Coordinates of N, CA, C and O in Angstrom, one line a residue:
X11 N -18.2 -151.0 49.3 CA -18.3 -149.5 49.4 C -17.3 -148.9 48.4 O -17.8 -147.9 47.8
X12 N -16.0 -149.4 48.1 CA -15.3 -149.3 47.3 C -15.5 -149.3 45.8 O -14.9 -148.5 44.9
X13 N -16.6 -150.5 45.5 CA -17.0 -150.6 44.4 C -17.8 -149.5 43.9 O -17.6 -148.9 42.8
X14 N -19.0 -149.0 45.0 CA -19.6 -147.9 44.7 C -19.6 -146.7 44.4 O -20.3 -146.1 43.6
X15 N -18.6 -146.3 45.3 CA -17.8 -145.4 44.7 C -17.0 -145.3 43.5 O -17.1 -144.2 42.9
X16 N -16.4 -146.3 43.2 CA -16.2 -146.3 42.1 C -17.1 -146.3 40.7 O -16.6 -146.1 39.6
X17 N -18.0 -146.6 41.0 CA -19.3 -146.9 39.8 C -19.9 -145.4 39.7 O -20.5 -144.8 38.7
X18 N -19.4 -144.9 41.1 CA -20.4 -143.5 41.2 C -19.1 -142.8 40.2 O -19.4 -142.6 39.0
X19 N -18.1 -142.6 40.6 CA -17.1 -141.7 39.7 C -17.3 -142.3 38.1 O -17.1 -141.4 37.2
X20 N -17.5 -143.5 37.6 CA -17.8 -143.8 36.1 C -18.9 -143.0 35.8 O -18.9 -142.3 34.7
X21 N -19.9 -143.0 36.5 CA -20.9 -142.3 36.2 C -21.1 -140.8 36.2 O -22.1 -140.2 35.7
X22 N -20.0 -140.1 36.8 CA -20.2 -138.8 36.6 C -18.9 -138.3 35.7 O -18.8 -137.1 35.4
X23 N -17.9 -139.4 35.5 CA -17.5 -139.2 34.2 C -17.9 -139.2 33.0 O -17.7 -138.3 32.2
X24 N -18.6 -140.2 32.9 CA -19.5 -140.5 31.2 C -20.3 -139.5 31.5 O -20.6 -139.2 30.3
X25 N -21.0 -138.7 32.3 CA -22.0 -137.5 32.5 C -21.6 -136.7 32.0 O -22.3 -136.1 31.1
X26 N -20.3 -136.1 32.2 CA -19.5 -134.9 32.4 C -19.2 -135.3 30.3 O -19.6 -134.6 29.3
X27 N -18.6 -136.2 30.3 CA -18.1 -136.7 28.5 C -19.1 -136.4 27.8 O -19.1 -135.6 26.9
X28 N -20.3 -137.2 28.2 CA -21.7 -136.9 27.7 C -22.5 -135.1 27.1 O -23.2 -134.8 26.1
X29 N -21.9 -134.2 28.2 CA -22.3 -132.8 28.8 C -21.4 -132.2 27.7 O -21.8 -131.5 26.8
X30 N -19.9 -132.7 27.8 CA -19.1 -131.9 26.6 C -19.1 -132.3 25.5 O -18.7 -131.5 24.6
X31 N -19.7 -133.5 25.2 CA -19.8 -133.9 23.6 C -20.9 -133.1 23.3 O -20.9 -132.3 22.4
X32 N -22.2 -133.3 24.1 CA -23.5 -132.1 23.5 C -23.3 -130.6 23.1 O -23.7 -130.1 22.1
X33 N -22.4 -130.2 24.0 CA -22.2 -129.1 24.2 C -21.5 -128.4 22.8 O -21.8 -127.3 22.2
X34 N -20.4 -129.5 22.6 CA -20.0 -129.6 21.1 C -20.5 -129.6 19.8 O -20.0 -129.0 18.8
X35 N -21.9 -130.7 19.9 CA -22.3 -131.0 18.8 C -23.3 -129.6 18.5 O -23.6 -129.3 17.4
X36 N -23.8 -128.7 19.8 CA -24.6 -127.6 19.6 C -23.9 -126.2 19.1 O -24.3 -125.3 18.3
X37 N -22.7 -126.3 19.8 CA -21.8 -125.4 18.8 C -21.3 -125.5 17.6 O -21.1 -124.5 16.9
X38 N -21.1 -126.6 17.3 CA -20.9 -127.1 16.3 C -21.8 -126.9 14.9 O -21.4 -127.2 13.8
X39 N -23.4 -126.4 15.2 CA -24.1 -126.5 14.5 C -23.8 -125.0 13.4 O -23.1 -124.1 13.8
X40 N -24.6 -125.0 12.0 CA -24.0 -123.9 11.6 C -25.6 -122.6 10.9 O -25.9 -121.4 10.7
X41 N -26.0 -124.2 10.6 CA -27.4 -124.1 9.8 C -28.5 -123.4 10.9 O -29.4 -122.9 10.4
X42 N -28.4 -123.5 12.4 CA -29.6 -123.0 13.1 C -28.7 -122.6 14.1 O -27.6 -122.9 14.5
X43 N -29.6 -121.5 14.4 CA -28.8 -120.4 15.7 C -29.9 -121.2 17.1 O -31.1 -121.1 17.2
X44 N -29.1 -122.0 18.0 CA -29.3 -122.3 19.2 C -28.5 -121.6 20.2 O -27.4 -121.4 19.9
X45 N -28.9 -121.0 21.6 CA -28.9 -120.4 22.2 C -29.9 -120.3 23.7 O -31.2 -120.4 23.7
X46 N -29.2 -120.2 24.6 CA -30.3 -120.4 25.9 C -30.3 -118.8 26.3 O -29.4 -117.9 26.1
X47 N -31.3 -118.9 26.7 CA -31.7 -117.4 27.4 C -32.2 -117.8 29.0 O -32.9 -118.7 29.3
X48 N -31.6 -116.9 29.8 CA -31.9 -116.7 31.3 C -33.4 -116.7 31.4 O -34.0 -116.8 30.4
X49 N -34.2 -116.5 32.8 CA -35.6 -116.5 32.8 C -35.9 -114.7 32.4 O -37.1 -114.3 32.3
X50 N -34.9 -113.8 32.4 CA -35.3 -112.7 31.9 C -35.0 -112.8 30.4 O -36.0 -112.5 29.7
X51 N -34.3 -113.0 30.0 CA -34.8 -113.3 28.2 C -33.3 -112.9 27.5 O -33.1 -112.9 26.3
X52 N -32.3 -112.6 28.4 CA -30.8 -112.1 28.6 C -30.4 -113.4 27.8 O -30.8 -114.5 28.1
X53 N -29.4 -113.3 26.7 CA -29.0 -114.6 26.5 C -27.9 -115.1 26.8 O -26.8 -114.4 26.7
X54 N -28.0 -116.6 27.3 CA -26.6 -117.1 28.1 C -25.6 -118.0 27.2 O -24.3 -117.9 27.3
X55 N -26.2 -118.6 26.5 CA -25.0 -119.3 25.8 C -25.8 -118.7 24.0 O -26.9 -118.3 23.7
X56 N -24.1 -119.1 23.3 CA -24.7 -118.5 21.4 C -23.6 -119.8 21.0 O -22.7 -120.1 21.7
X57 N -23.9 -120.6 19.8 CA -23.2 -121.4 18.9 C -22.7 -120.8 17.5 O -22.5 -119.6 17.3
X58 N -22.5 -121.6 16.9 CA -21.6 -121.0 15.3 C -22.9 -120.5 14.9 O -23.3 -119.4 15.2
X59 N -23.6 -121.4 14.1 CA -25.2 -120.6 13.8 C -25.6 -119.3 13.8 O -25.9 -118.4 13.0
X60 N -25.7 -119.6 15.6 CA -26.7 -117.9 15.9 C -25.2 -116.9 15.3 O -25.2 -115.8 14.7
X61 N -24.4 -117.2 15.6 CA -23.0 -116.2 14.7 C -23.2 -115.5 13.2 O -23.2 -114.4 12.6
X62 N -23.6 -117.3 13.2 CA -23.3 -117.0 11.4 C -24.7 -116.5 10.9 O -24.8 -115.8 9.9
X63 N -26.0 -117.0 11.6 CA -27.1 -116.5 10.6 C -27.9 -114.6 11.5 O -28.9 -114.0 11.0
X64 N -27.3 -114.3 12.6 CA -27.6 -112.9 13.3 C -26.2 -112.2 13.4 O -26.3 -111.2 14.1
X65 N -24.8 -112.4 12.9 CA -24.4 -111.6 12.8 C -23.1 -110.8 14.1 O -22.3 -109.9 14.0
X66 N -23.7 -111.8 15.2 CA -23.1 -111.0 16.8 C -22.2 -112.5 16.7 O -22.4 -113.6 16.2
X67 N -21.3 -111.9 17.5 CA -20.2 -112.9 18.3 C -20.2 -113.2 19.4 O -20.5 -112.1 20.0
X68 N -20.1 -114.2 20.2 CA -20.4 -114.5 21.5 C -20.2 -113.4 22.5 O -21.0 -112.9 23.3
X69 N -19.3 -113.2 22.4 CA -18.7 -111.8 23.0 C -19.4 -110.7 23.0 O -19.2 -109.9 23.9
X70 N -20.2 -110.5 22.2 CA -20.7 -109.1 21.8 C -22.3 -109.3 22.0 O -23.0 -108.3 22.3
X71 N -22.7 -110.4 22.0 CA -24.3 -110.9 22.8 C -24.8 -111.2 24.0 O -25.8 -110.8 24.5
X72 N -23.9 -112.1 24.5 CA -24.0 -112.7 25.6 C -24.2 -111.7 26.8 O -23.3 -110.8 26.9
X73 N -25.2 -111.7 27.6 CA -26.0 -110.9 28.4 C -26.6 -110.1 27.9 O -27.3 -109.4 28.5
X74 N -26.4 -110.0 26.6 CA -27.7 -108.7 26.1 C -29.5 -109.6 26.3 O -29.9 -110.7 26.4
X75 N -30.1 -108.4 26.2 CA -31.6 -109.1 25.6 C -32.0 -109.6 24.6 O -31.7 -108.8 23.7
X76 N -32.6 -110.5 24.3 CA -32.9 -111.4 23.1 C -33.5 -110.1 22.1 O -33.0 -110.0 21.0
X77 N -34.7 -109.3 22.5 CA -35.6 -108.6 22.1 C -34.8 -107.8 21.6 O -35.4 -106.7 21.9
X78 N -33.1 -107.4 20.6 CA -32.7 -107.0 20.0 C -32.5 -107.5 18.7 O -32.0 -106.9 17.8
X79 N -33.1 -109.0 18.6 CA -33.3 -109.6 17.6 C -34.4 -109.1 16.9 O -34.2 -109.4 15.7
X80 N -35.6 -108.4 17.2 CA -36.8 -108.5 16.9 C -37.1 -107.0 16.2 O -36.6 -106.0 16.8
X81 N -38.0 -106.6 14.9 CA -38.0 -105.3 14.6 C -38.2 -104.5 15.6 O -38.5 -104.9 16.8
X82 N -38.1 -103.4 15.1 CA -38.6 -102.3 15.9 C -40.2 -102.1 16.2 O -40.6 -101.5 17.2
X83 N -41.1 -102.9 15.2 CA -42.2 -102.9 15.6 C -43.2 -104.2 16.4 O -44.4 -104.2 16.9
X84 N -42.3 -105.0 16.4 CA -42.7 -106.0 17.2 C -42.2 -105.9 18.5 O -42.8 -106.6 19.4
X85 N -41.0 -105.0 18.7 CA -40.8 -104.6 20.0 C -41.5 -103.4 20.7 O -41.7 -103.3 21.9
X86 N -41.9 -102.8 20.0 CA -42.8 -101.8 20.1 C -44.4 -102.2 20.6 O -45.3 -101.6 21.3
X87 N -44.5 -103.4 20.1 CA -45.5 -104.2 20.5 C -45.6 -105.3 21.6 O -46.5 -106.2 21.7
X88 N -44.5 -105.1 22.4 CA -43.9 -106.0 23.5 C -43.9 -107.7 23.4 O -44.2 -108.6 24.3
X89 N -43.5 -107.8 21.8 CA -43.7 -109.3 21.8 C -42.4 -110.1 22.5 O -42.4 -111.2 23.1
X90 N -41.5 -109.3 22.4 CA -40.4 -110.5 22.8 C -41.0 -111.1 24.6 O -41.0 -112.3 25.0
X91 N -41.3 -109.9 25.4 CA -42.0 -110.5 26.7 C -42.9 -111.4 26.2 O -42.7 -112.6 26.3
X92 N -43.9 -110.9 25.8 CA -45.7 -112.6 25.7 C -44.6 -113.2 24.8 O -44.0 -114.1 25.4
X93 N -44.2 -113.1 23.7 CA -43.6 -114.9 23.7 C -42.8 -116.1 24.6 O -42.9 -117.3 24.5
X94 N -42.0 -115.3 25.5 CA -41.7 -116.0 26.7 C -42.7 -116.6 27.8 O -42.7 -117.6 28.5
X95 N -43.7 -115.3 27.6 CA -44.8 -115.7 28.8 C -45.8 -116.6 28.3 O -46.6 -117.2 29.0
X96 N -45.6 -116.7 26.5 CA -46.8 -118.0 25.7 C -45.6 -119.3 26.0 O -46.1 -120.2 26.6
X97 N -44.0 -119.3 25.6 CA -43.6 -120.0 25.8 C -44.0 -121.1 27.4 O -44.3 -122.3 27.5
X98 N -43.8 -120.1 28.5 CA -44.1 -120.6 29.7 C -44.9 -121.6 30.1 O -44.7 -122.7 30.4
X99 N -45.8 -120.8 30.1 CA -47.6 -121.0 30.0 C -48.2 -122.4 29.3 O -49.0 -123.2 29.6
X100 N -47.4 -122.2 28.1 CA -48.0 -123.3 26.6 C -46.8 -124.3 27.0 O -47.0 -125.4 26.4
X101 N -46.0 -124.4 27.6 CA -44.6 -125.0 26.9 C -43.7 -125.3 26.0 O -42.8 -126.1 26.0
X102 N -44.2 -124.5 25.1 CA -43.8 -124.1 23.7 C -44.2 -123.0 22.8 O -45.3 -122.7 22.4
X103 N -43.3 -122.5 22.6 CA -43.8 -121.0 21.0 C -43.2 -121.5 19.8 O -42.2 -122.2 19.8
X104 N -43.7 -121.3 19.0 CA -43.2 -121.5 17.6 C -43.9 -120.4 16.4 O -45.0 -119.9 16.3
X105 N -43.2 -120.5 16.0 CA -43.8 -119.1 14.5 C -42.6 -119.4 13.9 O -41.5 -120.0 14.2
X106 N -43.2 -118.3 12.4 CA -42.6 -117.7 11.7 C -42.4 -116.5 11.6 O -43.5 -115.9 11.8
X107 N -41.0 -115.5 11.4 CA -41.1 -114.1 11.5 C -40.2 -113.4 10.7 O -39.5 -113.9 9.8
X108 N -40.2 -112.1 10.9 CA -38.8 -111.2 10.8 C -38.4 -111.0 11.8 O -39.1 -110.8 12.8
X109 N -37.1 -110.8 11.5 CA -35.8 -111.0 13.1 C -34.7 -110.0 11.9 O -34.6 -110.0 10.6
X110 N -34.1 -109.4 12.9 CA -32.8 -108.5 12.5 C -31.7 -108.9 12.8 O -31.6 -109.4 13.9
X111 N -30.2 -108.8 11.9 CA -29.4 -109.2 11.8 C -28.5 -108.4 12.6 O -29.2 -107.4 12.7
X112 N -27.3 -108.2 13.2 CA -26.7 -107.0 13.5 C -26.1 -106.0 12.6 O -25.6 -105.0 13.1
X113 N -26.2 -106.3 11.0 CA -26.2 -104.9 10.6 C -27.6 -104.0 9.8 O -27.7 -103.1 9.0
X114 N -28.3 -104.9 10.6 CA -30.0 -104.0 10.7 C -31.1 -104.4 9.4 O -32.2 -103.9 9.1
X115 N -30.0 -105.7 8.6 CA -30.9 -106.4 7.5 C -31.8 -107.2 8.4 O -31.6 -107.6 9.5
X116 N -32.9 -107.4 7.6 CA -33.7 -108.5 8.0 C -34.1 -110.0 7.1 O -34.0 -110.2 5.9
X117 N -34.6 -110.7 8.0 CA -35.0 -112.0 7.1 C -35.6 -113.0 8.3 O -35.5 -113.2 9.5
X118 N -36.4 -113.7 7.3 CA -37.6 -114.4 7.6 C -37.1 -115.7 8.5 O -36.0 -116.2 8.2
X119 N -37.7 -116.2 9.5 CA -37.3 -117.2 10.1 C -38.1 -117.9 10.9 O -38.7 -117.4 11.9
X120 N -38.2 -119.0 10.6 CA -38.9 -120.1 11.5 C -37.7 -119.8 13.7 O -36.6 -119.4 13.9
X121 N -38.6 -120.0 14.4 CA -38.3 -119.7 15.5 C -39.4 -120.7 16.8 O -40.6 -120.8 17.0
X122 N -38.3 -121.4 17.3 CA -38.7 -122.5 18.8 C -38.5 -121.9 20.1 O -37.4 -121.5 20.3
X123 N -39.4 -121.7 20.9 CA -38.4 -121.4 22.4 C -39.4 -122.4 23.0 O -40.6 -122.4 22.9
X124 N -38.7 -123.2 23.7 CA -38.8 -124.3 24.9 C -38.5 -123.3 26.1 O -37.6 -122.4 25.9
X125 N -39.3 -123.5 27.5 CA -39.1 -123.6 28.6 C -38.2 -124.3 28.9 O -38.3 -125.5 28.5
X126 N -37.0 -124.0 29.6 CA -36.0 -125.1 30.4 C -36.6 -125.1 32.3 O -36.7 -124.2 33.1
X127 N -36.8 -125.9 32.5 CA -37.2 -126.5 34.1 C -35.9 -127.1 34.6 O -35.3 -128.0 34.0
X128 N -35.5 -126.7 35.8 CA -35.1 -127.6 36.6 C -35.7 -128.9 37.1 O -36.8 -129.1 36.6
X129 N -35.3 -129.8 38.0 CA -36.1 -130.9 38.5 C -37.3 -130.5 39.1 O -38.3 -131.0 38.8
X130 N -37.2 -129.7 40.2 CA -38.0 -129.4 40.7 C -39.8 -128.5 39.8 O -40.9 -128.2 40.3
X131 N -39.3 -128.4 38.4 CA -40.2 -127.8 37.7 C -40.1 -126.3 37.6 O -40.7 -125.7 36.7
X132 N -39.1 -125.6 38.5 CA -38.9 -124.2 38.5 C -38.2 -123.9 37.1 O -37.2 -124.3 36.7
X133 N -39.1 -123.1 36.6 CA -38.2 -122.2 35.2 C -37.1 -121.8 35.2 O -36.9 -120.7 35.9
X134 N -36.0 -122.2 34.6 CA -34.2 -121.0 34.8 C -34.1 -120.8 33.7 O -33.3 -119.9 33.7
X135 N -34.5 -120.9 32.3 CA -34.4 -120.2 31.4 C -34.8 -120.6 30.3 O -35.5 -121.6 30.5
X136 N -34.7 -120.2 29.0 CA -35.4 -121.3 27.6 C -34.4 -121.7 26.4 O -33.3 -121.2 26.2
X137 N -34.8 -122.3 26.1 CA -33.9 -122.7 24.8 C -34.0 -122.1 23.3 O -35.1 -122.3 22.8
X138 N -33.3 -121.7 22.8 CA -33.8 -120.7 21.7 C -33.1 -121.6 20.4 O -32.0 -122.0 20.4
X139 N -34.3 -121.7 19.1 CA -33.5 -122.0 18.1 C -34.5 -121.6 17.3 O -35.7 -121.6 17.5
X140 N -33.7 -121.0 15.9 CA -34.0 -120.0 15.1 C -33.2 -120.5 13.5 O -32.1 -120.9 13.2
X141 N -34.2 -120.3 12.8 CA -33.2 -120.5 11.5 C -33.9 -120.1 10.3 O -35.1 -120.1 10.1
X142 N -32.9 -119.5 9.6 CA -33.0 -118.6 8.7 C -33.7 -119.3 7.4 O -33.1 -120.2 6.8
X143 N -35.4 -118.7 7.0 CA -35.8 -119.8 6.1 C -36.3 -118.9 4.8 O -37.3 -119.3 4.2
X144 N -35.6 -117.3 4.3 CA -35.8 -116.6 3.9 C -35.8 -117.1 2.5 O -36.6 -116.5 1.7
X145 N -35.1 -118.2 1.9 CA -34.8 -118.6 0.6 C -36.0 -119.4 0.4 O -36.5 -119.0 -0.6
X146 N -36.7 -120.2 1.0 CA -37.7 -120.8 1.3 C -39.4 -119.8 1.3 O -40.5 -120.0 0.8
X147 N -39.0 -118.8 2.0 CA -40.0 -118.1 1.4 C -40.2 -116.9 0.2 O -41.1 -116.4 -0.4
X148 N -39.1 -116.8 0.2 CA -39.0 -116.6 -1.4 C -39.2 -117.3 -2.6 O -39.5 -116.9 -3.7
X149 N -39.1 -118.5 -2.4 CA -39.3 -119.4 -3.6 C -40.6 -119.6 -3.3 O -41.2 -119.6 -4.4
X150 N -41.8 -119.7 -2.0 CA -43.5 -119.8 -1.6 C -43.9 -118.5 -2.3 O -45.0 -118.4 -2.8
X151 N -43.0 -117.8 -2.3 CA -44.1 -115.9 -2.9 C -43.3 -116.4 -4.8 O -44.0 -116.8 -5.7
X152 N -42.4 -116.4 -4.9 CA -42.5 -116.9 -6.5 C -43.3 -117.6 -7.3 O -43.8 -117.3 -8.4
X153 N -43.5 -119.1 -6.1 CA -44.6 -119.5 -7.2 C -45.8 -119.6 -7.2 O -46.5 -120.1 -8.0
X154 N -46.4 -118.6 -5.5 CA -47.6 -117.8 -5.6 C -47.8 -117.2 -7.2 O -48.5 -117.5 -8.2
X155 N -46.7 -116.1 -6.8 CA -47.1 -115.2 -7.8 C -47.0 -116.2 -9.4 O -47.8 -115.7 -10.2
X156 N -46.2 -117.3 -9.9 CA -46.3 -118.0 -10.8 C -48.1 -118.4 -10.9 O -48.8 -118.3 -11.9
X157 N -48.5 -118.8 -9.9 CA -49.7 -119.3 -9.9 C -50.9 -118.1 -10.0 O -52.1 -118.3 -10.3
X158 N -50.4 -117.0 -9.6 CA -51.8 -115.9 -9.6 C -51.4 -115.6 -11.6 O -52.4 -115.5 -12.3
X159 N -50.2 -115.6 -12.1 CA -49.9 -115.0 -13.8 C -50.5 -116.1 -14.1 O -51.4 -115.8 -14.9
X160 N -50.6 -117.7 -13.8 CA -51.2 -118.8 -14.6 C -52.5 -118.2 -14.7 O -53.0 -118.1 -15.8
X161 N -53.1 -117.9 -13.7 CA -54.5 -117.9 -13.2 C -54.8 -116.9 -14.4 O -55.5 -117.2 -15.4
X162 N -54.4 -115.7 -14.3 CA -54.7 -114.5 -15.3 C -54.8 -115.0 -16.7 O -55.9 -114.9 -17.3
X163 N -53.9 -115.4 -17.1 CA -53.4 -116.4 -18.3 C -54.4 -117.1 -18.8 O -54.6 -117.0 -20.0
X164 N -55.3 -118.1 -17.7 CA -56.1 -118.8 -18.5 C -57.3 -117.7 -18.1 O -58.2 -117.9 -18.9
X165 N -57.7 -116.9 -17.4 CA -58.9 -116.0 -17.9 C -59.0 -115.0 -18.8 O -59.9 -114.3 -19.1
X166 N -57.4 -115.1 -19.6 CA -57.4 -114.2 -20.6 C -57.6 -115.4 -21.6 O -58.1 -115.2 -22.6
X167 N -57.1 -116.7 -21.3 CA -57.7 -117.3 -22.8 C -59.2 -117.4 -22.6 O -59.7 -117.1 -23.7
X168 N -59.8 -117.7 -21.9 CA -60.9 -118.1 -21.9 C -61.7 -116.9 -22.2 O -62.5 -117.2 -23.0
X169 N -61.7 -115.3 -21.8 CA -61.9 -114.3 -22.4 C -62.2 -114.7 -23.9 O -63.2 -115.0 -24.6
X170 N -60.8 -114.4 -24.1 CA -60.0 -114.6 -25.8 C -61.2 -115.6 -26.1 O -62.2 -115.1 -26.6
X171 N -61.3 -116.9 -25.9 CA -62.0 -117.8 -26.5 C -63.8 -117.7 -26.5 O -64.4 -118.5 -27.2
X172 N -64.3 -116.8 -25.7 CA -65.7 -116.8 -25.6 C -66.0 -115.2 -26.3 O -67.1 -114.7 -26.5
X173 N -64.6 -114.5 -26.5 CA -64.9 -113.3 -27.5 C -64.7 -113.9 -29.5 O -65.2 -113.5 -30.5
X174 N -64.0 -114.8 -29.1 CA -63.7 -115.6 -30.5 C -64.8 -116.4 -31.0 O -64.9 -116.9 -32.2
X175 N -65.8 -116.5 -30.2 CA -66.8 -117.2 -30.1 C -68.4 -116.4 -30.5 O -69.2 -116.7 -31.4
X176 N -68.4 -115.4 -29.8 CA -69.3 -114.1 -30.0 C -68.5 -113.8 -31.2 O -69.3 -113.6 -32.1
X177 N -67.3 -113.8 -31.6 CA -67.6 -112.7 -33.2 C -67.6 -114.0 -34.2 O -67.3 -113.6 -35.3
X178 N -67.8 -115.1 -34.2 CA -67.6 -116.0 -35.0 C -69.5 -116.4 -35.1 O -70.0 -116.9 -36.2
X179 N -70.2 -116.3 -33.9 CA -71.3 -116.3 -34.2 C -72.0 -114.7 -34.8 O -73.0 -114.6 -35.6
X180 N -71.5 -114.0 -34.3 CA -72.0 -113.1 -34.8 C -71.8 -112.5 -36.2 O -72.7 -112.0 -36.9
X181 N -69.9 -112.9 -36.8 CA -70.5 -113.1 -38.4 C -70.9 -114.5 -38.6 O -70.0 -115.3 -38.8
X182 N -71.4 -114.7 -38.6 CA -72.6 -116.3 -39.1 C -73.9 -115.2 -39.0 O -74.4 -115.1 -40.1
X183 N -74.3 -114.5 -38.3 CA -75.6 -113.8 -38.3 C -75.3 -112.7 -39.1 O -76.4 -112.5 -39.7
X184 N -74.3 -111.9 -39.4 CA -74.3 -110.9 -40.3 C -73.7 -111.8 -41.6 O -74.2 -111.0 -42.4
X185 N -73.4 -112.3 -42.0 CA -73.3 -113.3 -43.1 C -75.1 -113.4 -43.5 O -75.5 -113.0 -44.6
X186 N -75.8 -114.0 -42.7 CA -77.2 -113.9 -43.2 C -77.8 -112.7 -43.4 O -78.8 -112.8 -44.0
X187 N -77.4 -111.6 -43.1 CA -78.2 -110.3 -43.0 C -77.6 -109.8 -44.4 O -78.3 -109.4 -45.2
X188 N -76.3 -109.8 -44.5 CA -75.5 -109.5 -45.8 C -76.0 -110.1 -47.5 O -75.8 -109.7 -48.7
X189 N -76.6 -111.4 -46.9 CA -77.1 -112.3 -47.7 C -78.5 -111.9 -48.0 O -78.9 -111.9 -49.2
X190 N -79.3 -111.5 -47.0 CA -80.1 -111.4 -47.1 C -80.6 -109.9 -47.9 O -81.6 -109.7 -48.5
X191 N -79.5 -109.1 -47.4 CA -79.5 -107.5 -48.1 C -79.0 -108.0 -49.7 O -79.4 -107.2 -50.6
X192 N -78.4 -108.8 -50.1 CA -77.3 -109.0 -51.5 C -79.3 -109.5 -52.0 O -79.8 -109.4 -53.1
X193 N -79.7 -109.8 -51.4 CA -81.1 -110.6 -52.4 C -81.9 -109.4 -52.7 O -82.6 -109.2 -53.7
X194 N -81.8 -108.5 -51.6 CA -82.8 -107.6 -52.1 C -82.5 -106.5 -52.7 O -83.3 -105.8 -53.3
X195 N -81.2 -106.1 -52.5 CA -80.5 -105.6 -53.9 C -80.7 -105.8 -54.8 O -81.0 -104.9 -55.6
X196 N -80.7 -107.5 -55.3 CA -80.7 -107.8 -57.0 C -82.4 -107.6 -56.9 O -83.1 -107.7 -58.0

């Protein structure tokens, strides 16, 4: 019995060690804003990330609504609700979007929300991670646009070369008409 007990306390130490090392390594993160949100959409925990790439401090977020992240017109369009409710439903959302920073810039970002379940399967909240991939689509519309100036580029040579073509046959044919007028001249 003694033993058991004992095995049982190892085990909810390394749990507990386990719980604060995670806990760590998610705050710890800097590159992606992770963050759980309650089953109303309120958010419960924020790491360095969601700090450093939205702007708010734990202090200054925590219990607000997520859907302050989101333009004015996507809230206007009640997405921050249906993405919770596709999250639920689907067991996963994912996109790409625009999201607002707290001093009302914006930028582009890949975005996860997982359902969190207890054991029993009941919903208590989701998992939020977000990261800022604005440099990334900036460099996709650069070398779009690199590739639409290529594109123009060779329909202007190719223009250029089938108009270089027409006047090079066409003096060949006035060359004979010229030739032909120079004979009946003499």
């Amino acid at each position: 019995l003694e033993f058991e007990y004992q095995e049982r306390l190892r085990a909810e130490r390394i749990a507990k060690e386990n719980a604060q090392a995670f806990r760590r390594l998610v705050e710890s993160v800097v590159d992606y804003a992770i963050y759980m949100l309650d089953t109303e959409g309120r958010v419960a925990t924020w790491n360095a990330g969601a700090e450093r790439i939205k702007g708010f401090a734990a202090e200054e977020i925590v219990g607000e609504h997520f859907s302050r992240f989101y333009t004015e017109e996507d809230q206007a369009k009640g997405e921050p609700a249906a993405v919770l409710a596709l999250a639920t439903a689907e067991g996963r959302y994912e996109t790409e979007a625009w999201r607002v920073r707290k001093d009302g810039s914006r930028f582009w970002c890949s975005i996860i929300i997982d359902p969190i379940r207890n054991d029993d399967g009941v919903l208590i909240g989701f998992a939020k991670v977000t990261r800022d991939i604005s440099d990334r689509r900036e460099a996709e519309q650069a070398l779009e646009r690199a590739r639409q100036a290529l594109f123009q580029a060779q329909k202007m040579d190719a223009v250029g070369q089938l108009a270089g073509g027409i006047a090079h046959d066409f003096n060949n044919m006035l060359a004979g008409v010229i030739g032909g007028l120079e004979l009946l001249k003499r």
